mmCIF file with all atom_site columns, C-alpha atoms in Angstrom:
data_model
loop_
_atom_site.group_PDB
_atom_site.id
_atom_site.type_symbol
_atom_site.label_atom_id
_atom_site.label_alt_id
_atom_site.label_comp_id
_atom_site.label_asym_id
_atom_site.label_entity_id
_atom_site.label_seq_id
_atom_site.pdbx_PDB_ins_code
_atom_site.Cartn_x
_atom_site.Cartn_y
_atom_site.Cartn_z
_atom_site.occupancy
_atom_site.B_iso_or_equiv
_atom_site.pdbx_formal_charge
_atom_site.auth_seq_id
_atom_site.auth_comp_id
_atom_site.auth_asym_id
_atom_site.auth_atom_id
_atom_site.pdbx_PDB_model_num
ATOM 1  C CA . UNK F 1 1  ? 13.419  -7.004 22.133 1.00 0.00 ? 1  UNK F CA 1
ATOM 2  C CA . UNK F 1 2  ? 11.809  -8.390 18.831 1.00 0.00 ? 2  UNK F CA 1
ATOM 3  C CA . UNK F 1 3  ? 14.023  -9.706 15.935 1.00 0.00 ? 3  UNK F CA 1
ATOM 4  C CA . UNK F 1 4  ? 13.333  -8.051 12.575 1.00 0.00 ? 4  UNK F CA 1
ATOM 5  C CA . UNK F 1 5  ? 15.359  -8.888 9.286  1.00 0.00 ? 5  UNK F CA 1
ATOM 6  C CA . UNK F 1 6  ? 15.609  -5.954 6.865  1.00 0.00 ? 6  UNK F CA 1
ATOM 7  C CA . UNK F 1 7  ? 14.268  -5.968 3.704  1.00 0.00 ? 7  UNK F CA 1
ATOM 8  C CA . UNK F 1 8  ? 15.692  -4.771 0.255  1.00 0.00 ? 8  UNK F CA 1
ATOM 9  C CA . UNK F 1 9  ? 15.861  -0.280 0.892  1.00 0.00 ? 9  UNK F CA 1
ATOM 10 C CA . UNK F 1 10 ? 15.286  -0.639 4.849  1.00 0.00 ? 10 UNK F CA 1
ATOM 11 C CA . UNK F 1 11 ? 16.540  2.608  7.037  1.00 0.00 ? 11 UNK F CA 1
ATOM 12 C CA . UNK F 1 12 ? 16.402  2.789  10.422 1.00 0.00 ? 12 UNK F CA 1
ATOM 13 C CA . UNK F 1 13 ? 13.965  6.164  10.247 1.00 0.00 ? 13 UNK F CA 1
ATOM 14 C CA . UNK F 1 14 ? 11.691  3.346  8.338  1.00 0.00 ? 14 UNK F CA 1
ATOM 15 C CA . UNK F 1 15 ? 12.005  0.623  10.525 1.00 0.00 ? 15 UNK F CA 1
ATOM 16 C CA . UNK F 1 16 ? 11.256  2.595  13.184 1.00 0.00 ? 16 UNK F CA 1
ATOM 17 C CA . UNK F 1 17 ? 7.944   3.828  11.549 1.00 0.00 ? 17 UNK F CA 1
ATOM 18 C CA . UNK F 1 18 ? 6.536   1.062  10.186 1.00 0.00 ? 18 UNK F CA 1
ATOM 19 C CA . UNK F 1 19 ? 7.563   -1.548 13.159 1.00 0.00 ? 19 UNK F CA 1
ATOM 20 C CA . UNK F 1 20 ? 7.512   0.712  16.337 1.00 0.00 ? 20 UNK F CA 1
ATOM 21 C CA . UNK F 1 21 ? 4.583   3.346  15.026 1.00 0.00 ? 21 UNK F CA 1
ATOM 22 C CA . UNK F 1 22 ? 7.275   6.194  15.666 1.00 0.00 ? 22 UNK F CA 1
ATOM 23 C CA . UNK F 1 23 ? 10.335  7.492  13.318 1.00 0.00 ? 23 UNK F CA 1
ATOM 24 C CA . UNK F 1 24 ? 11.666  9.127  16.260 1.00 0.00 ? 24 UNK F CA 1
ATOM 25 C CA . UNK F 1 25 ? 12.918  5.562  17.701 1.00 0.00 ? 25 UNK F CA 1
ATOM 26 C CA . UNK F 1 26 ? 15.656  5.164  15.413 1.00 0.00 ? 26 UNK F CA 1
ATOM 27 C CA . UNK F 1 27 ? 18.113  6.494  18.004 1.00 0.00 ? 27 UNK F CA 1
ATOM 28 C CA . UNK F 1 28 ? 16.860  3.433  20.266 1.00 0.00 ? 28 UNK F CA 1
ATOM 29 C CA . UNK F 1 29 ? 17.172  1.486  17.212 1.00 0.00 ? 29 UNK F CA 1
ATOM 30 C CA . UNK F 1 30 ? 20.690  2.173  17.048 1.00 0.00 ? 30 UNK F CA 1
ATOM 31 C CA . UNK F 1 31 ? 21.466  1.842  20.403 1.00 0.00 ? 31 UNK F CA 1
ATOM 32 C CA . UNK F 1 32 ? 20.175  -1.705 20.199 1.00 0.00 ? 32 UNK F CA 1
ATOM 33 C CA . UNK F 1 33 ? 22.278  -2.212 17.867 1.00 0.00 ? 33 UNK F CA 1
ATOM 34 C CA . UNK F 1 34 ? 26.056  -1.238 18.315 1.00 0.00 ? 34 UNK F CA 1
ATOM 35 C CA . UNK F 1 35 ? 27.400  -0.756 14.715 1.00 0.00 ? 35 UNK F CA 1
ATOM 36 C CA . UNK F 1 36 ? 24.087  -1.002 12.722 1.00 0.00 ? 36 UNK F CA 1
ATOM 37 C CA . UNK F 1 37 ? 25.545  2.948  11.764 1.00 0.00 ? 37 UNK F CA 1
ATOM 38 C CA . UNK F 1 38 ? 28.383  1.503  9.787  1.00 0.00 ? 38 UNK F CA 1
ATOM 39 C CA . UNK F 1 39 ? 26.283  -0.653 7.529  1.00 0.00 ? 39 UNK F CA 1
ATOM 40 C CA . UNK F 1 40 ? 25.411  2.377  5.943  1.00 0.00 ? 40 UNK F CA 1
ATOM 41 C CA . UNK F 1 41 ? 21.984  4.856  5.304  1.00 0.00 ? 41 UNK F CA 1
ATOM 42 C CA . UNK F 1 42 ? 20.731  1.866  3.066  1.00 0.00 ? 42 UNK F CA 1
ATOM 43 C CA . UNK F 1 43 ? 21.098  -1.679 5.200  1.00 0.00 ? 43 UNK F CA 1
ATOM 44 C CA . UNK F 1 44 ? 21.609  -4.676 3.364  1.00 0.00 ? 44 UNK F CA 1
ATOM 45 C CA . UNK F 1 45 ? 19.215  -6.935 2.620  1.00 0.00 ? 45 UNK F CA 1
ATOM 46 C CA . UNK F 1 46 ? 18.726  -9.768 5.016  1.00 0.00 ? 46 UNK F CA 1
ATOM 47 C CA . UNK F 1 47 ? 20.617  -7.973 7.992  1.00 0.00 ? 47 UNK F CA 1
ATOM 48 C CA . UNK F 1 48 ? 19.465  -9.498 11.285 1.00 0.00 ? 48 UNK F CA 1
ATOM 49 C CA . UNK F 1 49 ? 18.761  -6.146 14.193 1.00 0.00 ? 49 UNK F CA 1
ATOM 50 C CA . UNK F 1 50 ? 16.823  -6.046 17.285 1.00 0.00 ? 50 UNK F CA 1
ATOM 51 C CA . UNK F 1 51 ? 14.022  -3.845 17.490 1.00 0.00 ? 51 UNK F CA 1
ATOM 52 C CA . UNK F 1 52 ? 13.371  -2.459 21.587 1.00 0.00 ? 52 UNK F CA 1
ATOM 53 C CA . UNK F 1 53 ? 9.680   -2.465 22.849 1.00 0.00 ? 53 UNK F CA 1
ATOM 54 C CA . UNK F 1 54 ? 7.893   0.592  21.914 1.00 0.00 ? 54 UNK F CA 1
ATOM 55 C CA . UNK F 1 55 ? 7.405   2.711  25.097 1.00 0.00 ? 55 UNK F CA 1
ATOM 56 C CA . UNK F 1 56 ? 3.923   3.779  25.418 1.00 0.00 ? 56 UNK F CA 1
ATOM 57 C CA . UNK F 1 57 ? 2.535   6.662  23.568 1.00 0.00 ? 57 UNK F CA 1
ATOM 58 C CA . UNK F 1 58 ? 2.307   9.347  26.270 1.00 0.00 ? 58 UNK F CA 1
ATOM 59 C CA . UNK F 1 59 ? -1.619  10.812 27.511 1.00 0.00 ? 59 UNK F CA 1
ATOM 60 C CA . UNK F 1 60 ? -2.257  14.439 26.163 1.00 0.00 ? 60 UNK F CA 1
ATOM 61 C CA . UNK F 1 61 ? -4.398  16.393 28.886 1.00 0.00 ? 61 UNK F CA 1
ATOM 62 C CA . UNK F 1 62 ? -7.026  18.705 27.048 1.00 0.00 ? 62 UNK F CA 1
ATOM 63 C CA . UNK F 1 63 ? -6.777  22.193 28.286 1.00 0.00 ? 63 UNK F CA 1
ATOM 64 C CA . UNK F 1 64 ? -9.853  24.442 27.257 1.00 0.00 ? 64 UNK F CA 1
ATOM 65 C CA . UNK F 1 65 ? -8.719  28.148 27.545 1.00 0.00 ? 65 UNK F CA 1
ATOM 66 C CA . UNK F 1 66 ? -12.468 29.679 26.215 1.00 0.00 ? 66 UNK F CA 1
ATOM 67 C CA . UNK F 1 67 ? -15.711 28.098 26.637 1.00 0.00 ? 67 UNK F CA 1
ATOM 68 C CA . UNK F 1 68 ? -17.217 24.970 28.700 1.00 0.00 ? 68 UNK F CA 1
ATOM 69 C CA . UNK F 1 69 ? -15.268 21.746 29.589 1.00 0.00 ? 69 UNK F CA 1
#
């Protein structure tokens, strides 16, 4: 887990962008972080949270219906 104080108009959706490279980790975000929810939509300035290690972005396989591989 890395340490990450928020910054004046931090969300989690944000956060979650902009540190992890995916908006879909706020859940994981939040779970980190029991009662980060209550301190509202907007955090507060200065609010120490844990941010979880990114999972690695899954492999897409390439699937050629028509033509050559």
């Amino acid at each position: 887990m890395t340490p990450y104080v928020t910054r004046q108009g931090d969300v989690v959706d944000l956060i979650a962008h902009r540190e992890l490279g995916d908006a879909r980790l706020c859940t994981a975000i939040l779970d980190a972080n029991p009662g980060l929810a209550a301190a509202g939509a907007v955090l507060p300035d200065g609010l120490l949270i844990m941010l979880p290690d990114a999972a690695p972005a899954p492999t897409r396989t390439t699937i050629r219906l028509w033509g050559r591989t």
